[in-house]
Amino acid sequence: MTSFYGGLTASIVVLSLFIAVASHAARPAALDEALRAHGVLGPRLRRFAAPVVPFAEGALGVGGAAALLTGHQRGMQAVLALGAALFGLYAGYTRHVLALGRGGPCGCSHQDLPLSRWVTRRAVALAGLALAGAALAGAGPVQLSAAELVTLLLAAPACTVLLWSLPAAMHEPAPASVPRQARAAVHPPTETTAHRSAEGVSTRWTSPPAL
């Protein structure tokens, strides 16, 4: 079963890297726009990170897929270790942005998905899976029976899609603003309610607080 779990964790990480690359390719400007909205990186770092991050994801994805197909143990360990560093860096960055009370899109999707704690938690989960996969890969090459291989081929894509969709699934857009006159006609003015984001930032990028 160690080989099965090693193959499962490695497959989830590799597939997540490919999904990330596909998302950036679908909307190349999304990451740069997100970094600009976060207001943390300077112009030089932003221009550097915007193309380098998708390239690193793609290179690790291709390297991981090749290592899985050929059974290259050390290559798989290296890819997973670098993947853990990449996801860990993204988790730390998003946590820092949220701690500063900044809003904006997450930059990890071609859709306008807001940055939230669920984005950070997904990155932490992927970093943990990558570290676990690297440790399991050190125990030996993946050797699966036919039943385990079929289970792996079904479980890895399903788990990857579920994990990647977590921030979008947990996101609840703020209610659309109602014109003042219409609101006054329906409800007499009693008190003012400010809709804020999960991190207390009053922006259009809103998401409920993560418990």
CSV table of C-alpha atoms in Angstrom, one decimal, residues 29-106:
chain,number,residue,atom,x,y,z
A,29,ALA,CA,-2.7,38.2,-17.8
A,30,ALA,CA,-4.5,36.9,-14.7
A,31,LEU,CA,-1.4,36.3,-12.6
A,32,ASP,CA,0.1,39.7,-13.3
A,33,GLU,CA,-3.3,41.4,-12.6
A,34,ALA,CA,-3.5,39.5,-9.3
A,35,LEU,CA,0.0,40.5,-8.2
A,36,ARG,CA,-0.7,44.1,-9.0
A,37,ALA,CA,-4.0,44.0,-7.1
A,38,HIS,CA,-2.3,42.5,-4.0
A,39,GLY,CA,0.2,45.4,-3.9
A,40,VAL,CA,2.9,43.4,-2.2
A,41,LEU,CA,5.6,43.0,-4.9
A,42,GLY,CA,7.3,45.8,-6.6
A,43,PRO,CA,7.1,46.3,-10.4
A,44,ARG,CA,10.4,44.4,-11.0
A,45,LEU,CA,9.5,41.4,-8.9
A,46,ARG,CA,6.0,41.3,-10.4
A,47,ARG,CA,7.4,41.3,-13.9
A,48,PHE,CA,9.7,38.5,-12.9
A,49,ALA,CA,7.2,36.4,-11.0
A,50,ALA,CA,4.4,36.6,-13.6
A,51,PRO,CA,6.2,34.5,-16.3
A,52,VAL,CA,8.5,32.5,-14.0
A,53,VAL,CA,5.8,30.9,-11.9
A,54,PRO,CA,3.8,29.3,-14.8
A,55,PHE,CA,7.1,28.2,-16.3
A,56,ALA,CA,8.2,26.5,-13.1
A,57,GLU,CA,4.9,24.8,-12.7
A,58,GLY,CA,5.0,23.5,-16.3
A,59,ALA,CA,8.6,22.3,-15.9
A,60,LEU,CA,7.9,20.5,-12.7
A,61,GLY,CA,4.7,19.0,-14.1
A,62,VAL,CA,6.5,17.6,-17.2
A,63,GLY,CA,9.4,16.3,-15.0
A,64,GLY,CA,7.0,14.7,-12.6
A,65,ALA,CA,5.0,13.0,-15.3
A,66,ALA,CA,8.2,11.7,-16.9
A,67,ALA,CA,9.5,10.4,-13.5
A,68,LEU,CA,6.1,8.6,-12.9
A,69,LEU,CA,6.1,7.0,-16.3
A,70,THR,CA,9.7,5.8,-16.2
A,71,GLY,CA,9.8,5.0,-12.5
A,72,HIS,CA,12.7,7.3,-11.8
A,73,GLN,CA,12.8,7.4,-8.0
A,74,ARG,CA,15.3,10.2,-7.5
A,75,GLY,CA,13.8,12.3,-10.2
A,76,MET,CA,10.4,12.0,-8.6
A,77,GLN,CA,11.8,12.9,-5.2
A,78,ALA,CA,13.4,16.0,-6.7
A,79,VAL,CA,10.2,17.1,-8.4
A,80,LEU,CA,8.1,16.6,-5.3
A,81,ALA,CA,10.6,18.5,-3.1
A,82,LEU,CA,10.6,21.4,-5.5
A,83,GLY,CA,6.8,21.2,-5.8
A,84,ALA,CA,6.5,21.4,-2.0
A,85,ALA,CA,8.7,24.5,-2.0
A,86,LEU,CA,6.7,26.1,-4.7
A,87,PHE,CA,3.3,25.4,-3.1
A,88,GLY,CA,4.7,26.4,0.3
A,89,LEU,CA,6.0,29.7,-1.1
A,90,TYR,CA,2.6,30.4,-2.6
A,91,ALA,CA,0.9,29.5,0.7
A,92,GLY,CA,3.2,31.9,2.6
A,93,TYR,CA,2.6,34.7,0.0
A,94,THR,CA,-1.1,34.4,0.2
A,95,ARG,CA,-1.1,34.3,4.0
A,96,HIS,CA,1.0,37.4,4.0
A,97,VAL,CA,-1.3,39.2,1.6
A,98,LEU,CA,-4.3,38.3,3.7
A,99,ALA,CA,-2.6,39.3,6.9
A,100,LEU,CA,-2.0,42.8,5.4
A,101,GLY,CA,-5.8,43.0,4.8
A,102,ARG,CA,-5.3,43.2,1.0
A,103,GLY,CA,-7.9,41.8,-1.4
A,104,GLY,CA,-7.8,40.8,-5.1
A,105,PRO,CA,-8.0,37.7,-7.2
A,106,CYS,CA,-6.0,34.7,-6.3
